[in-house]
Coordinates of C-alpha atoms in Angstrom, one line a residue:
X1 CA 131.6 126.6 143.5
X2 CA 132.3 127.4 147.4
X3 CA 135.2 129.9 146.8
X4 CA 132.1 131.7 144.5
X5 CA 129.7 132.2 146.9
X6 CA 131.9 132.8 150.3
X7 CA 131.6 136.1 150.9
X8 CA 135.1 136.1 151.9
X9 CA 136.3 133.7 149.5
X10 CA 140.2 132.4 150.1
X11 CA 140.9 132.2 146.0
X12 CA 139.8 135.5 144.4
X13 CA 138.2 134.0 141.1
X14 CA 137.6 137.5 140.1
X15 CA 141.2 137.5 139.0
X16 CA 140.5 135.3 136.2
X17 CA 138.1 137.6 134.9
X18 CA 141.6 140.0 134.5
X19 CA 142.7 139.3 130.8
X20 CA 146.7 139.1 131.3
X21 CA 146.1 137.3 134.1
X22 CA 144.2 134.4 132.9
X23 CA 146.1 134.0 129.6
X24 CA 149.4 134.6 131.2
X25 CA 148.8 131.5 134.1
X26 CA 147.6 129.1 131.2
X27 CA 150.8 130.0 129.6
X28 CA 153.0 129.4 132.7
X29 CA 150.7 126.1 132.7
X30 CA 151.6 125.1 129.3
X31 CA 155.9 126.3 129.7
X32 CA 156.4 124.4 132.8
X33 CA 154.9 121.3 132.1
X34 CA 157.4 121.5 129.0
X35 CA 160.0 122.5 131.3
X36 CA 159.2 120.1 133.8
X37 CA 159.1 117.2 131.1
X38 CA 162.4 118.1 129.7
X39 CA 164.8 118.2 132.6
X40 CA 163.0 114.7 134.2
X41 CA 163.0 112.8 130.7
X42 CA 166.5 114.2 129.9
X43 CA 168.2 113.0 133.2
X44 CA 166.6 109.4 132.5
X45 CA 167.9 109.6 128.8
X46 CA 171.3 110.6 129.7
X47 CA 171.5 107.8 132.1
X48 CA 169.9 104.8 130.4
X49 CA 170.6 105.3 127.3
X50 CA 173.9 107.8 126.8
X51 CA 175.4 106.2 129.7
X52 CA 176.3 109.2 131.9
X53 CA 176.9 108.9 135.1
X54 CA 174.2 110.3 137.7
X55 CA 176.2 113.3 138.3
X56 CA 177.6 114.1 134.9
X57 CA 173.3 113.9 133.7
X58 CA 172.5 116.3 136.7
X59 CA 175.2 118.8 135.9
X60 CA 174.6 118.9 132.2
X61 CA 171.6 121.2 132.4
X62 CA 173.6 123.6 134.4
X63 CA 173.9 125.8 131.0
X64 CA 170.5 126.4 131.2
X65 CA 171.0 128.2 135.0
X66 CA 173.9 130.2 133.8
X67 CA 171.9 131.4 130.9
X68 CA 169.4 132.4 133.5
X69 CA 171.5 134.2 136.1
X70 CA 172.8 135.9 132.9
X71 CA 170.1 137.0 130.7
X72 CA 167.0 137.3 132.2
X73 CA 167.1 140.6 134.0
X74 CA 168.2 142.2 130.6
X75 CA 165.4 140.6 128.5
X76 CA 162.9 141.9 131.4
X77 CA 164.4 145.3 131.0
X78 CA 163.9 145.1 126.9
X79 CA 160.2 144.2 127.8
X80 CA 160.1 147.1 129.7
X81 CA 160.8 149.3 127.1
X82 CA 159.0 147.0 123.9
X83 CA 156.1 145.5 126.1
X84 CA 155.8 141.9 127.2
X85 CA 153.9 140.4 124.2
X86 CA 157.1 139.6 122.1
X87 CA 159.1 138.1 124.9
X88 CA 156.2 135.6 125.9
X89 CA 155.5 134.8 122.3
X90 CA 158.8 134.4 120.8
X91 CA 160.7 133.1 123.9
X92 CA 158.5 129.9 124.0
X93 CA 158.9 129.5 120.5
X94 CA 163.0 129.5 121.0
X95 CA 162.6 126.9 123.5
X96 CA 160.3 124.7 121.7
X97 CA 163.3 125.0 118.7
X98 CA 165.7 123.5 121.2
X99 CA 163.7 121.0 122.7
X100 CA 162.7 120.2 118.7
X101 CA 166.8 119.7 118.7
X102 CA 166.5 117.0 121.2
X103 CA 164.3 114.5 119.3
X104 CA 168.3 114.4 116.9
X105 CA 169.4 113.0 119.6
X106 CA 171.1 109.0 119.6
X107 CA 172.3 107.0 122.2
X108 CA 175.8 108.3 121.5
X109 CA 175.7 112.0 122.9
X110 CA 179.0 114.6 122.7
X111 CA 177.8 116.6 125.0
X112 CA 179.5 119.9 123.2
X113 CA 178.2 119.0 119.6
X114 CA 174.9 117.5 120.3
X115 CA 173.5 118.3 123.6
X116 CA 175.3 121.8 124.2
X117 CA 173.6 123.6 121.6
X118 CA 170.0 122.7 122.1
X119 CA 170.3 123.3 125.8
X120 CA 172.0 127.3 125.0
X121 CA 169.0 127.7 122.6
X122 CA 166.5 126.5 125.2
X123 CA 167.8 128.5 127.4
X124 CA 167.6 131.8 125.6
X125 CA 164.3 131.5 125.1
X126 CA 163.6 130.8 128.9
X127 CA 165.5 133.7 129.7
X128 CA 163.3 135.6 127.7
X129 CA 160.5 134.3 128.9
X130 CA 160.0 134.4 132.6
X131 CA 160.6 138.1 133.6
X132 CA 158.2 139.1 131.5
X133 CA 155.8 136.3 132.0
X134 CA 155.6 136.6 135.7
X135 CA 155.9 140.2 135.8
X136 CA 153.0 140.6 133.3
X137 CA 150.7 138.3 135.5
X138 CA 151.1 139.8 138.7
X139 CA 151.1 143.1 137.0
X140 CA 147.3 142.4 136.4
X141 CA 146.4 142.2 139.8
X142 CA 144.8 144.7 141.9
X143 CA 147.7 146.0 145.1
X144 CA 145.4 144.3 148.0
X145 CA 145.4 140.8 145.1
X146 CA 149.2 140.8 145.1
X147 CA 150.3 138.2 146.7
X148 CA 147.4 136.1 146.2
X149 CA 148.1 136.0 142.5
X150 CA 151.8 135.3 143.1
X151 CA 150.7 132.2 144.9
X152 CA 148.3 131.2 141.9
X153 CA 151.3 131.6 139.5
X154 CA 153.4 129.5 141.5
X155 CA 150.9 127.1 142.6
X156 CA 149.9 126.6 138.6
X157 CA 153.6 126.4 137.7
X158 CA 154.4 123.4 140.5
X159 CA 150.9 121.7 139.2
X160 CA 151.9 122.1 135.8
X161 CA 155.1 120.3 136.4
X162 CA 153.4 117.1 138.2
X163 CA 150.9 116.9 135.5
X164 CA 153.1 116.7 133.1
X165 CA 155.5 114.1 134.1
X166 CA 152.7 112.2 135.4
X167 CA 150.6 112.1 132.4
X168 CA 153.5 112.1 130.0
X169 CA 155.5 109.7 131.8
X170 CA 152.8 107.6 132.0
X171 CA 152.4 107.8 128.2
X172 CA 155.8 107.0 127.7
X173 CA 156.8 104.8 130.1
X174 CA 155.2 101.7 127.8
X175 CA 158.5 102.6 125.1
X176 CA 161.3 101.9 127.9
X177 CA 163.5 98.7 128.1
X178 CA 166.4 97.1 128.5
X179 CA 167.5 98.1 124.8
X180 CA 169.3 101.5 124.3
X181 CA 166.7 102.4 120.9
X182 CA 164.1 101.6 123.5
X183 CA 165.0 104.5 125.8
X184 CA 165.3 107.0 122.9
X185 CA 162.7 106.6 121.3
X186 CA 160.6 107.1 124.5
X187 CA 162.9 110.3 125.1
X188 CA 162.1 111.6 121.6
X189 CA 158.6 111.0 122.2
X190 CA 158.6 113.2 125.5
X191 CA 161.0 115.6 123.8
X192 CA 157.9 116.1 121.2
X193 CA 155.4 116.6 123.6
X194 CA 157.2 119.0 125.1
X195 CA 158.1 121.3 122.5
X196 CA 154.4 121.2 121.4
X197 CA 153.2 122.3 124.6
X198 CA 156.2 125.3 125.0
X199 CA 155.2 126.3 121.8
X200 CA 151.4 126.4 121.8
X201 CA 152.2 128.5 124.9
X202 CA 154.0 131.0 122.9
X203 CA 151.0 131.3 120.0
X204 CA 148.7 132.1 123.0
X205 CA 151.1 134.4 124.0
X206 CA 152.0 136.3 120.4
X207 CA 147.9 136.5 120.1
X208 CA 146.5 137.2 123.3
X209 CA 148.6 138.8 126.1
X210 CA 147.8 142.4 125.7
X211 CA 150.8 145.2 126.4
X212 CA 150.3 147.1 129.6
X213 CA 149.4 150.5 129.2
X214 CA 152.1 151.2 132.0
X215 CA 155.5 149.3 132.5
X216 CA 155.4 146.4 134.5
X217 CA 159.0 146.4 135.1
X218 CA 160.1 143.2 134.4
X219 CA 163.6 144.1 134.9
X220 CA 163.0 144.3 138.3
X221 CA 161.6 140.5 138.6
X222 CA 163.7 138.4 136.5
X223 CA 162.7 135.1 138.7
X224 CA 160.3 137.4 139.6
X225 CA 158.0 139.4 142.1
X226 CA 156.2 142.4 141.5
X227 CA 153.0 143.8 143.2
X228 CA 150.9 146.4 141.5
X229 CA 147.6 146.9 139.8
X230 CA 147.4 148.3 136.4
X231 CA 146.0 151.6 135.2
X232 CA 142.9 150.6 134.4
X233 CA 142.2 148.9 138.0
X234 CA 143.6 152.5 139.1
X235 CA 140.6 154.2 137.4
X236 CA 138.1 152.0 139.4
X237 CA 139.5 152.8 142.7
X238 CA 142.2 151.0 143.5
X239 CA 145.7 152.6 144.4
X240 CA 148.6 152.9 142.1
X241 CA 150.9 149.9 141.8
X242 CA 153.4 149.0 144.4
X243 CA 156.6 147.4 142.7
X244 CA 158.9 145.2 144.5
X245 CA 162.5 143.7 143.6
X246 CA 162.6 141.0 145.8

């Protein structure tokens, strides 16, 4: 109610008004909690249940980095060309596929047959996701708003990761015990959650972000930045968009 009235308030809630940006921060709410919840849940299952060892479980998600490094500037330039929409519908609905993949899992894990492939398809549909995603959000902002909205996306993306783990993990944490079953079934639970959230993330997205009339450049931002405001900012005054790389 403060940061309404200041006249020189320190959060802009005028951005919210902005339709890509508001749908595209509840989906980057709704992706990283699932994120979040997979690689903390996964680490525990692998440990207390699969019996890795703490540094075989933290390297076994690696997959998901490489697909990353790989992938997601190309995907951002596709969006470029096709538009964001597809990428930030389907690519949450590829990772809620692989996370479904993870609720197969037993206590006995091959990591090339069982945990490999859920993790490859997870990752695709991150790769697919983020370039777009952030460069669509920040694409929504006016130039002089840039780096305030960056630091909204990022601060709802580290929220969403805390809220999850601490409300899911307190949901969950009643289905661990000493018994291996135990420790699955709360991983399959988690697993669930997650891929619901990823995915209702991706129907918000399919419906309701809007294409740009102007290229947001995704390519450019495949972890990503980008600064600009969009055409139709640029009819009420404000300068056309600055991109950044970095």
């Amino acid at each position: 109610l403060f940061e309404r009235r200041a006249a020189h308030p320190m959060l802009e809630l005028s951005l919210f008004r902005r339709h890509n940006f508001a749908v595209g921060n509840v989906e980057t709410l709704l992706m990283y909690a699932g994120l979040s919840l997979l690689f903390f849940f996964l680490l525990l299952f692998l440990q207390n249940a699969a019996g890795y060892s703490a540094v075989a479980a933290g390297t076994a998600g690696l997959p998901v980095t490489m697909l990353m490094f790989l992938l997601s500037k190309r995907f951002g330039a596709l969006a470029d060309r096709l538009g964001p929409r597809l990428f930030m519908g389907f690519g949450p609905m590829v990772m809620a596929a692989g996370l479904a993949l993870l609720t197969r899992l037993g206590s006995d894990v091959h990591y090339a047959v069982d945990l490999l492939p859920p993790l490859v398809i997870f990752g695709l549909g991150l790769s697919m996701t983020v370039a777009p995603l952030t460069a669509t959000v920040l694409a929504d902002a006016d130039e002089h708003n840039a780096g305030l909205a960056s630091g909204i996306n990022n601060a709802i993306a580290r929220l969403a990761g805390l809220l999850g783990i601490a409300l899911v993990g307190a949901l969950v944490a009643g289905r661990y015990g000493d018994a291996a079953d135990s420790s699955v079934g709360a991983f399959h639970l988690a697993m669930g959650i997650s891929a619901g959230l990823v995915g209702v993330g991706g129907i918000l997205g399919l419906i309701f972000v809007r294409n740009p009339e102007r290229e947001v450049q995704a390519g450019g931002c495949p972890g990503g930045q980008l600064a600009g405001a969009p055409r139709d900012a640029a009819r009420h005054g404000a300068r056309e968009p600055v991109l950044s790389s970095r």
